[in-house]
CSV table of C-alpha atoms in Angstrom, one decimal:
chain,number,residue,atom,x,y,z
A,25,UNK,CA,0.0,0.0,0.0
A,26,UNK,CA,2.9,2.3,0.9
A,27,UNK,CA,4.6,1.5,-2.4
A,28,UNK,CA,1.4,2.3,-4.4
A,29,UNK,CA,1.1,5.6,-2.6
A,30,UNK,CA,4.7,6.6,-3.4
A,31,UNK,CA,4.2,5.7,-7.1
A,32,UNK,CA,1.0,7.8,-7.2
A,33,UNK,CA,2.9,10.8,-5.7
A,34,UNK,CA,5.7,10.4,-8.2
A,35,UNK,CA,3.3,10.4,-11.1
A,36,UNK,CA,1.5,13.5,-9.7
A,37,UNK,CA,4.8,15.4,-9.4
A,38,UNK,CA,5.7,14.4,-13.0
A,39,UNK,CA,2.4,15.6,-14.3
A,40,UNK,CA,2.7,18.9,-12.5
A,41,UNK,CA,6.2,19.4,-14.0
A,42,UNK,CA,4.9,18.6,-17.5
A,43,UNK,CA,2.2,21.3,-17.1
A,44,UNK,CA,4.6,23.9,-15.8
A,45,UNK,CA,5.9,26.7,-18.3
A,46,UNK,CA,9.3,26.1,-19.8
A,47,UNK,CA,10.6,29.2,-18.2
A,48,UNK,CA,10.1,27.8,-14.7
A,49,UNK,CA,11.5,24.4,-15.5
A,50,UNK,CA,15.0,25.7,-16.0
A,51,UNK,CA,16.9,28.8,-15.2
A,52,UNK,CA,16.4,30.3,-18.6
A,53,UNK,CA,18.4,33.5,-19.5
A,54,UNK,CA,16.7,36.8,-20.7
A,55,UNK,CA,16.4,37.6,-24.4
A,56,UNK,CA,18.9,39.6,-26.5
A,57,UNK,CA,18.4,43.4,-26.2
A,58,UNK,CA,17.7,45.1,-29.5
A,59,UNK,CA,19.3,48.5,-29.6
A,60,UNK,CA,17.0,51.3,-31.1
A,61,UNK,CA,19.1,54.5,-31.3
A,62,UNK,CA,21.9,56.5,-30.0
A,63,UNK,CA,22.3,60.3,-29.9
A,64,UNK,CA,24.6,62.9,-28.4
A,65,UNK,CA,22.2,65.2,-26.6
A,66,UNK,CA,24.9,67.7,-25.4
A,67,UNK,CA,28.6,68.1,-25.4
A,68,UNK,CA,28.9,65.8,-22.4
A,69,UNK,CA,25.8,63.6,-22.7
A,70,UNK,CA,24.9,60.5,-24.9
A,71,UNK,CA,21.5,58.9,-24.9
A,72,UNK,CA,21.0,55.2,-25.8
A,73,UNK,CA,17.6,53.5,-26.4
A,74,UNK,CA,16.6,49.9,-26.7
A,75,UNK,CA,13.6,47.5,-26.9
A,76,UNK,CA,12.5,45.7,-23.7
A,77,UNK,CA,12.8,41.9,-23.6
A,78,UNK,CA,11.2,39.1,-21.6
A,79,UNK,CA,12.8,37.6,-18.6
A,80,UNK,CA,14.7,40.7,-17.6
A,81,UNK,CA,14.6,42.3,-14.2
A,82,UNK,CA,17.4,44.7,-15.1
A,83,UNK,CA,19.2,46.3,-18.0
A,84,UNK,CA,23.0,47.0,-17.8
A,85,UNK,CA,24.4,49.7,-20.0
A,86,UNK,CA,28.0,49.4,-21.2
A,87,UNK,CA,30.3,51.7,-23.2
A,88,UNK,CA,33.8,51.9,-24.6
A,89,UNK,CA,35.9,54.0,-26.8
A,90,UNK,CA,35.1,53.1,-30.4
A,91,UNK,CA,37.6,50.4,-31.6
A,92,UNK,CA,38.5,49.4,-28.0
A,93,UNK,CA,38.0,45.8,-26.9
A,94,UNK,CA,36.9,46.3,-23.3
A,95,UNK,CA,33.3,47.1,-22.3
A,96,UNK,CA,32.9,49.3,-19.2
A,97,UNK,CA,29.7,49.0,-17.2
A,98,UNK,CA,28.1,52.4,-16.8
A,99,UNK,CA,24.7,51.8,-15.2
A,100,UNK,CA,22.3,49.1,-14.0
A,101,UNK,CA,18.6,50.0,-14.5
A,102,UNK,CA,15.3,48.3,-13.6
A,103,UNK,CA,13.2,46.6,-16.2
A,104,UNK,CA,10.8,49.6,-16.5
A,105,UNK,CA,13.5,51.5,-18.4
A,106,UNK,CA,14.3,51.4,-22.1
A,107,UNK,CA,16.5,54.5,-22.3
A,108,UNK,CA,19.5,55.9,-20.5
A,109,UNK,CA,21.4,59.2,-20.8
A,110,UNK,CA,25.0,58.9,-19.9
A,111,UNK,CA,26.5,62.1,-18.5
A,112,UNK,CA,30.2,62.5,-18.4
A,113,UNK,CA,31.9,62.0,-15.0
A,114,UNK,CA,35.4,61.5,-13.7
A,115,UNK,CA,34.7,57.8,-13.4
A,116,UNK,CA,33.0,57.4,-16.8
A,117,UNK,CA,34.2,60.3,-18.9
A,118,UNK,CA,32.9,61.5,-22.3
A,119,UNK,CA,35.6,63.4,-24.2
A,120,UNK,CA,34.3,65.9,-26.8
A,121,UNK,CA,34.9,64.6,-30.3
A,122,UNK,CA,35.9,61.1,-29.2
A,123,UNK,CA,33.7,58.3,-30.6
A,124,UNK,CA,32.0,56.0,-28.1
A,125,UNK,CA,30.2,52.7,-28.6
A,126,UNK,CA,27.3,51.6,-26.4
A,127,UNK,CA,25.5,48.3,-25.8
A,128,UNK,CA,22.9,46.9,-23.3
A,129,UNK,CA,22.5,43.5,-21.6
A,130,UNK,CA,19.3,42.1,-20.1
A,131,UNK,CA,19.8,40.6,-16.7
A,132,UNK,CA,17.7,38.4,-14.4
A,133,UNK,CA,18.7,38.8,-10.7
A,134,UNK,CA,16.7,35.8,-9.6
A,135,UNK,CA,18.4,33.4,-12.0
A,136,UNK,CA,21.6,35.5,-12.0
A,137,UNK,CA,21.8,35.1,-15.8
A,138,UNK,CA,22.4,37.7,-18.5
A,139,UNK,CA,21.0,37.6,-22.1
A,140,UNK,CA,23.1,37.8,-25.2
A,141,UNK,CA,24.0,41.3,-26.3
A,142,UNK,CA,24.8,43.3,-29.4
A,143,UNK,CA,28.6,43.0,-29.6
A,144,UNK,CA,28.8,45.7,-32.4
A,145,UNK,CA,26.8,48.2,-30.4
A,146,UNK,CA,25.8,51.7,-31.6
A,147,UNK,CA,28.4,54.5,-31.9
A,148,UNK,CA,28.3,58.3,-31.8
A,149,UNK,CA,30.4,61.2,-30.6
A,150,UNK,CA,29.7,64.6,-28.9
A,151,UNK,CA,30.5,68.0,-30.3
A,152,UNK,CA,30.8,71.4,-28.6
A,153,UNK,CA,27.6,73.2,-27.8
A,154,UNK,CA,26.1,75.6,-30.3
A,155,UNK,CA,27.2,79.2,-29.6
A,156,UNK,CA,24.3,81.5,-28.6
A,157,UNK,CA,24.8,85.0,-30.1
A,158,UNK,CA,24.0,88.0,-27.9
A,159,UNK,CA,24.5,91.1,-29.9
A,160,UNK,CA,26.3,93.0,-32.7
A,161,UNK,CA,26.5,96.8,-32.2
A,162,UNK,CA,28.1,99.4,-34.4
A,163,UNK,CA,30.3,101.7,-32.4
A,164,UNK,CA,32.4,104.5,-33.9
A,165,UNK,CA,32.9,102.7,-37.2
A,166,UNK,CA,33.6,99.4,-35.5
A,167,UNK,CA,31.3,96.5,-34.6
A,168,UNK,CA,31.3,94.8,-31.1
A,169,UNK,CA,30.1,91.2,-31.3
A,170,UNK,CA,29.2,89.3,-28.1
A,171,UNK,CA,28.1,85.7,-27.4
A,172,UNK,CA,27.6,83.2,-24.6
A,173,UNK,CA,30.0,80.5,-23.6
A,174,UNK,CA,29.6,77.0,-25.2
A,175,UNK,CA,30.4,73.8,-23.3
A,176,UNK,CA,33.0,71.6,-24.8
A,177,UNK,CA,34.8,74.4,-26.7
A,178,UNK,CA,38.3,75.6,-26.2
A,179,UNK,CA,38.2,78.0,-29.2
A,180,UNK,CA,35.6,80.2,-30.9
A,181,UNK,CA,35.8,81.1,-34.6
A,182,UNK,CA,34.1,84.3,-35.7
A,183,UNK,CA,32.7,84.6,-39.2
A,184,UNK,CA,31.1,87.4,-41.2
A,185,UNK,CA,29.1,87.8,-44.4
A,186,UNK,CA,27.6,90.8,-46.3
A,187,UNK,CA,24.0,91.2,-47.3
A,188,UNK,CA,22.7,93.6,-49.9
A,189,UNK,CA,19.3,93.9,-51.6
A,190,UNK,CA,20.7,91.7,-54.4
A,191,UNK,CA,22.6,88.9,-52.7
A,192,UNK,CA,24.3,87.6,-49.6
A,193,UNK,CA,27.9,86.5,-49.6
A,194,UNK,CA,29.2,83.2,-48.1
A,195,UNK,CA,30.6,83.1,-44.6
A,196,UNK,CA,34.2,84.2,-44.3
A,197,UNK,CA,36.4,83.6,-41.3
A,198,UNK,CA,37.5,86.7,-39.3
A,199,UNK,CA,39.5,85.3,-36.3
A,200,UNK,CA,40.0,82.3,-34.0
A,201,UNK,CA,39.7,83.2,-30.3
A,202,UNK,CA,40.4,81.4,-27.0
A,203,UNK,CA,37.3,80.0,-25.2
A,204,UNK,CA,37.9,82.5,-22.4
A,205,UNK,CA,36.8,85.3,-24.8
A,206,UNK,CA,33.1,85.9,-25.5
A,207,UNK,CA,33.3,89.2,-27.3
A,208,UNK,CA,35.3,90.7,-30.2
A,209,UNK,CA,35.5,94.2,-31.8
A,210,UNK,CA,35.6,94.0,-35.6
A,211,UNK,CA,37.8,97.0,-36.5
A,212,UNK,CA,37.0,97.2,-40.2
A,213,UNK,CA,33.4,96.3,-41.0
A,214,UNK,CA,31.9,97.0,-44.4
A,215,UNK,CA,30.5,100.5,-44.5
A,216,UNK,CA,27.0,101.3,-45.8
A,217,UNK,CA,26.2,97.6,-45.8
A,218,UNK,CA,24.6,95.0,-43.6
A,219,UNK,CA,27.3,93.0,-41.8
A,220,UNK,CA,26.2,89.6,-40.5
A,221,UNK,CA,28.2,87.7,-37.9
A,222,UNK,CA,28.2,84.2,-36.4
A,223,UNK,CA,30.4,82.2,-34.1
A,224,UNK,CA,31.4,78.5,-34.2
A,225,UNK,CA,32.5,76.6,-31.2
A,226,UNK,CA,35.6,74.5,-31.7
A,227,UNK,CA,37.5,71.8,-29.8
A,228,UNK,CA,41.1,71.8,-30.9
A,229,UNK,CA,42.1,68.5,-29.2
A,230,UNK,CA,39.6,66.5,-31.2
A,231,UNK,CA,39.4,69.0,-34.2
A,232,UNK,CA,35.6,69.2,-34.2
A,233,UNK,CA,33.2,72.1,-34.6
A,234,UNK,CA,29.9,72.6,-32.9
A,235,UNK,CA,26.8,73.5,-34.9
A,236,UNK,CA,26.3,77.3,-35.4
A,237,UNK,CA,23.6,79.9,-36.0
A,238,UNK,CA,23.5,80.1,-39.8
A,239,UNK,CA,21.2,83.2,-39.7
A,240,UNK,CA,23.8,85.0,-37.6
A,241,UNK,CA,23.2,88.5,-36.1
A,242,UNK,CA,23.2,91.5,-38.3
A,243,UNK,CA,24.1,95.2,-38.0
A,244,UNK,CA,24.1,98.0,-40.6
A,245,UNK,CA,27.2,100.1,-40.5
A,246,UNK,CA,27.1,103.6,-42.1
A,247,UNK,CA,30.0,105.5,-43.5
A,248,UNK,CA,29.6,108.1,-40.8
A,249,UNK,CA,31.0,105.9,-38.1
A,250,UNK,CA,27.6,105.2,-36.7
A,251,UNK,CA,25.2,102.3,-37.2
A,252,UNK,CA,22.2,100.4,-35.9
A,253,UNK,CA,22.4,97.3,-33.8
A,254,UNK,CA,20.4,94.1,-33.5
A,255,UNK,CA,20.3,92.6,-30.0
A,256,UNK,CA,19.1,89.2,-28.6
A,257,UNK,CA,20.0,86.8,-31.5
A,258,UNK,CA,22.3,83.2,-32.0
A,259,UNK,CA,36.8,76.6,-40.8
A,260,UNK,CA,40.3,78.6,-39.2
A,261,UNK,CA,42.6,82.0,-40.0
A,262,UNK,CA,43.5,85.5,-38.9
A,263,UNK,CA,41.7,88.9,-38.3
A,264,UNK,CA,40.8,91.1,-41.2
A,265,UNK,CA,43.7,93.5,-40.5
A,266,UNK,CA,44.4,96.2,-43.1
A,267,UNK,CA,47.6,96.1,-45.1
A,268,UNK,CA,48.5,99.8,-45.4
A,269,UNK,CA,51.2,99.2,-48.1
A,270,UNK,CA,49.9,99.9,-51.6
A,271,UNK,CA,49.4,96.9,-53.8
A,272,UNK,CA,49.9,96.6,-57.6
A,273,UNK,CA,46.3,96.6,-58.8
A,274,UNK,CA,47.1,95.4,-62.4
A,275,UNK,CA,49.2,92.5,-61.0
A,276,UNK,CA,46.3,91.5,-58.8
A,277,UNK,CA,43.9,91.7,-61.7
A,278,UNK,CA,46.1,89.7,-64.0
A,279,UNK,CA,46.4,86.9,-61.4
A,280,UNK,CA,42.6,86.7,-61.1
A,281,UNK,CA,42.3,86.4,-64.9
A,282,UNK,CA,44.9,83.6,-64.9
A,283,UNK,CA,43.1,81.7,-62.1
A,284,UNK,CA,39.7,82.2,-63.7
A,285,UNK,CA,40.9,80.7,-66.9
A,286,UNK,CA,42.3,77.7,-65.0
A,287,UNK,CA,38.8,77.1,-63.5
A,288,UNK,CA,37.2,77.5,-66.9
A,289,UNK,CA,39.7,74.9,-68.4
A,290,UNK,CA,38.7,72.4,-65.7
A,291,UNK,CA,35.1,72.9,-66.7
A,292,UNK,CA,35.9,72.5,-70.4
A,293,UNK,CA,35.3,76.2,-71.2
A,294,UNK,CA,37.4,78.4,-73.5
A,295,UNK,CA,39.8,80.9,-72.0
A,296,UNK,CA,38.5,84.4,-71.5
A,297,UNK,CA,40.3,87.2,-73.5
A,298,UNK,CA,41.6,90.2,-71.6
A,299,UNK,CA,40.1,93.5,-72.9
A,300,UNK,CA,41.5,96.9,-71.9
A,301,UNK,CA,38.1,98.7,-72.0
A,302,UNK,CA,36.5,96.1,-69.7
A,303,UNK,CA,39.5,96.4,-67.5
A,304,UNK,CA,39.3,100.2,-67.1
A,305,UNK,CA,35.6,99.9,-66.2
A,306,UNK,CA,36.2,97.0,-63.8
A,307,UNK,CA,38.9,99.0,-62.0
A,308,UNK,CA,36.4,101.9,-61.5
A,309,UNK,CA,33.8,99.4,-60.4
A,310,UNK,CA,36.1,98.0,-57.7
A,311,UNK,CA,36.4,101.5,-56.2
A,312,UNK,CA,32.6,102.0,-56.5
A,313,UNK,CA,31.8,98.8,-54.5
A,314,UNK,CA,33.9,100.1,-51.7
A,315,UNK,CA,31.3,102.8,-51.4
A,316,UNK,CA,28.3,100.7,-52.2
A,317,UNK,CA,28.7,97.0,-52.3
A,318,UNK,CA,26.1,96.2,-55.0
A,319,UNK,CA,25.7,95.7,-58.7
A,320,UNK,CA,24.0,99.0,-58.6
A,321,UNK,CA,26.3,102.0,-58.8
A,322,UNK,CA,26.4,104.6,-56.0
A,323,UNK,CA,24.5,106.9,-58.3
A,324,UNK,CA,21.7,104.3,-58.7
A,325,UNK,CA,22.5,103.2,-62.2
A,326,UNK,CA,23.3,99.7,-63.4
A,327,UNK,CA,27.0,98.6,-63.3
A,328,UNK,CA,26.9,98.3,-67.1
A,329,UNK,CA,26.8,102.1,-67.5
A,330,UNK,CA,30.3,102.7,-66.3
A,331,UNK,CA,31.6,99.9,-68.5
A,332,UNK,CA,29.9,101.6,-71.5
A,333,UNK,CA,31.4,104.9,-70.5
A,334,UNK,CA,34.8,103.3,-70.6
A,335,UNK,CA,34.1,102.1,-74.2
A,336,UNK,CA,33.1,98.5,-73.5
A,337,UNK,CA,30.0,96.8,-74.9
A,338,UNK,CA,28.4,93.4,-75.1
A,339,UNK,CA,28.4,93.3,-71.3
A,340,UNK,CA,27.1,90.0,-70.0
A,341,UNK,CA,27.8,89.8,-66.3
A,342,UNK,CA,29.6,90.9,-63.2
A,343,UNK,CA,31.0,89.2,-60.0
A,344,UNK,CA,32.0,91.3,-57.0
A,345,UNK,CA,33.8,90.3,-53.8
A,346,UNK,CA,35.3,92.1,-50.8
A,347,UNK,CA,37.7,91.2,-47.9
A,348,UNK,CA,39.6,88.4,-49.6
A,349,UNK,CA,43.3,88.8,-49.1
A,350,UNK,CA,44.6,87.3,-52.3
A,351,UNK,CA,43.5,86.6,-55.9
A,352,UNK,CA,43.3,82.9,-55.0
A,353,UNK,CA,40.9,83.6,-52.1
A,354,UNK,CA,38.7,85.9,-54.3
A,355,UNK,CA,38.4,83.3,-57.1
A,356,UNK,CA,37.8,80.5,-54.5
A,357,UNK,CA,35.0,82.6,-52.9
A,358,UNK,CA,33.3,83.0,-56.3
A,359,UNK,CA,33.7,79.3,-57.1
A,360,UNK,CA,32.1,78.4,-53.8
A,361,UNK,CA,29.0,80.5,-54.6
A,362,UNK,CA,26.7,78.9,-57.1
A,363,UNK,CA,25.5,82.1,-58.8
A,364,UNK,CA,29.0,83.6,-59.1
A,365,UNK,CA,30.4,80.2,-60.3
A,366,UNK,CA,27.8,80.0,-63.1
A,367,UNK,CA,28.7,83.5,-64.2
A,368,UNK,CA,32.4,82.8,-64.2
A,369,UNK,CA,32.1,79.6,-66.1
A,370,UNK,CA,29.4,80.7,-68.5
A,371,UNK,CA,30.3,79.4,-72.0
A,372,UNK,CA,28.7,82.4,-73.6
A,373,UNK,CA,31.3,84.8,-72.0
A,374,UNK,CA,34.3,85.5,-74.2
A,375,UNK,CA,36.0,88.5,-72.7
A,376,UNK,CA,37.0,89.6,-69.2
A,377,UNK,CA,38.2,92.7,-67.3
A,378,UNK,CA,39.1,92.5,-63.6
A,379,UNK,CA,39.1,95.3,-61.1
A,380,UNK,CA,41.0,95.6,-57.8
A,381,UNK,CA,40.9,98.3,-55.2
A,382,UNK,CA,42.4,98.8,-51.8
A,383,UNK,CA,40.6,101.3,-49.5
A,384,UNK,CA,42.1,103.4,-46.8
A,385,UNK,CA,41.6,100.6,-44.2
A,386,UNK,CA,43.6,98.3,-46.4
A,387,UNK,CA,40.6,96.2,-47.3
A,388,UNK,CA,40.6,94.6,-50.8
A,389,UNK,CA,37.7,94.8,-53.3
A,390,UNK,CA,37.5,92.6,-56.4
A,391,UNK,CA,35.4,92.8,-59.6
A,392,UNK,CA,35.0,90.6,-62.7
A,393,UNK,CA,33.2,92.0,-65.7
A,394,UNK,CA,32.4,89.8,-68.6
A,395,UNK,CA,31.4,90.3,-72.3
A,396,UNK,CA,29.8,87.8,-74.7
A,397,UNK,CA,31.0,89.7,-77.8
A,398,UNK,CA,33.9,92.0,-78.7
A,399,UNK,CA,33.7,94.8,-76.2
A,400,UNK,CA,35.3,97.2,-78.7
A,401,UNK,CA,32.6,96.7,-81.2
A,402,UNK,CA,30.4,99.8,-81.7
A,403,UNK,CA,26.9,100.3,-82.9
A,404,UNK,CA,25.3,103.4,-84.6
A,405,UNK,CA,22.1,105.0,-83.6
A,406,UNK,CA,20.8,107.9,-85.7
A,407,UNK,CA,18.3,110.5,-84.6
A,408,UNK,CA,17.1,112.1,-87.8
A,409,UNK,CA,15.6,115.6,-87.4
A,410,UNK,CA,13.3,114.8,-90.4
A,411,UNK,CA,13.3,118.2,-92.0
A,412,UNK,CA,14.3,120.0,-88.8
A,413,UNK,CA,17.7,120.8,-87.3
A,414,UNK,CA,19.6,119.3,-84.3
A,415,UNK,CA,19.6,115.6,-85.2
A,416,UNK,CA,22.3,113.5,-83.6
A,417,UNK,CA,24.3,110.4,-84.4
A,418,UNK,CA,25.7,108.2,-81.6
A,419,UNK,CA,28.4,105.7,-82.2
A,420,UNK,CA,28.6,103.8,-78.9
A,421,UNK,CA,29.5,100.3,-77.5
A,422,UNK,CA,27.1,97.6,-78.6
A,423,UNK,CA,24.5,97.0,-75.8
A,424,UNK,CA,24.7,100.5,-74.4
A,425,UNK,CA,21.3,101.9,-73.8
A,426,UNK,CA,20.2,105.4,-75.0
A,427,UNK,CA,17.2,106.9,-73.2
A,428,UNK,CA,15.2,109.1,-75.6
A,429,UNK,CA,14.6,111.7,-72.9
A,430,UNK,CA,18.3,112.4,-72.9
A,431,UNK,CA,18.5,113.0,-76.6
A,432,UNK,CA,18.5,116.8,-77.5
A,433,UNK,CA,15.2,117.9,-78.9
A,434,UNK,CA,15.4,119.0,-82.5
A,435,UNK,CA,13.9,122.2,-83.9
A,436,UNK,CA,11.7,122.9,-86.9
A,437,UNK,CA,10.2,126.3,-87.7
A,438,UNK,CA,6.4,126.2,-87.4
A,439,UNK,CA,6.3,122.8,-85.8
A,440,UNK,CA,6.4,121.3,-82.4
A,441,UNK,CA,8.4,118.2,-81.7
A,442,UNK,CA,6.2,115.2,-80.7
A,443,UNK,CA,8.4,112.2,-80.3
A,444,UNK,CA,10.9,109.9,-82.0
A,445,UNK,CA,9.5,107.3,-84.3
A,446,UNK,CA,11.4,104.1,-85.4
A,447,UNK,CA,11.9,103.0,-89.0
A,448,UNK,CA,8.9,100.7,-88.4
A,449,UNK,CA,6.7,103.6,-87.4
A,450,UNK,CA,6.8,102.6,-83.7
A,451,UNK,CA,5.9,105.3,-81.3
A,452,UNK,CA,5.9,105.7,-77.5
A,453,UNK,CA,9.5,104.5,-77.4
A,454,UNK,CA,11.6,105.4,-74.4
A,455,UNK,CA,15.0,103.8,-75.1
A,456,UNK,CA,17.0,101.6,-77.4
A,457,UNK,CA,20.2,99.6,-77.2
A,458,UNK,CA,23.0,100.0,-79.8
A,459,UNK,CA,23.6,96.9,-81.9
A,460,UNK,CA,25.5,95.6,-84.9
A,461,UNK,CA,22.8,97.0,-87.2
A,462,UNK,CA,22.4,100.7,-87.5
A,463,UNK,CA,19.2,102.1,-86.1
A,464,UNK,CA,17.5,105.2,-87.2
A,465,UNK,CA,14.7,107.2,-85.4
A,466,UNK,CA,12.9,110.0,-87.0
A,467,UNK,CA,11.5,113.2,-85.4
A,468,UNK,CA,7.7,113.4,-85.5
A,469,UNK,CA,6.3,116.9,-85.9
A,470,UNK,CA,3.0,118.6,-85.2
A,471,UNK,CA,2.1,121.7,-87.1
A,472,UNK,CA,1.6,124.8,-85.0
A,473,UNK,CA,-1.2,126.0,-87.4
């Protein structure tokens, strides 16, 4: 009877074991953690995320320098967590710019077993904080730029660009400063122009830059040593310091032409031909843009008018630049700007003139003027008095515009001048451009009787 009872108990125990879930039959280990994402949230913080797995009472976060073999345990978390932000500490440091790899293991403290883990892990690095710009204020012809400190930076790099009604230049480096400095006075800003400034944070040990405010902070500087200010806003070289010694303008211009033709050759374009008339006009334009940095002249006229005045026609384009310290840097700046590059490499352009000017502050100004036909070619425009007196004939560069209001009014006894009429009897005309074909316009008269 006793033996039967024991056999029955044994069968009962076996039946219970067969009905028990597999997880309780043996000390099964947790599943493998699937990593979701990694992100540097600040210069000293990295966040790692993962998917939860069954059988875990805890998650253990590990990290190491990318490429290193040894994982270092950073943190043990309970099973309600699926994300962890590692903040740099003396025990578990995060060095700005250094790449780090993270992984996560699932752990069951009851069975004392860990799950498998992603041996490759996820990798990222931190960068210096973005610099927050404070202000840019014009002060006696200079500009004072200030900003807040940025974590993870041991250098700040100040940049500027110029904005006109027609275009905005690319960012150009002004100076690199130590991280203890959070303000700088720009001694030679561009006058009568909107100057825009931004600052990049930089870590020299790891050679990494932080993000920066691409909008920058702007200030308009007038020629009268005063200007407005704009408060409450957010690569490496030297300050824009003037070079007082005079520079050979023709030599500078010749080098720009040479470098321009090198770039055109790379693009499969024909070499541009130097033209003296274009060059004279370009030299005058270089001085003009030191007064008004624009394709519009200081007197409000188009840049083409001064080229026409210098005898050059068939004008097809202009590039301008300011602040670059050499022909190489000027051409590089144009090549780095899509619009300027297209103008410089335009296959329709055949001739070139280059202007260079150094102002009293030692700042350099550069101009390229282009023509798509022979600049020395002239066109004839005849204003026939048609029976009266005082007609005029103009032999001027092709493409030069004549405004009829500027043509002297002819005289005819007993008649009043009405307007100029084209050969095709067109009236209400206000202007015309000289071309290869001679144009004639006739005076239209109204009888006084």
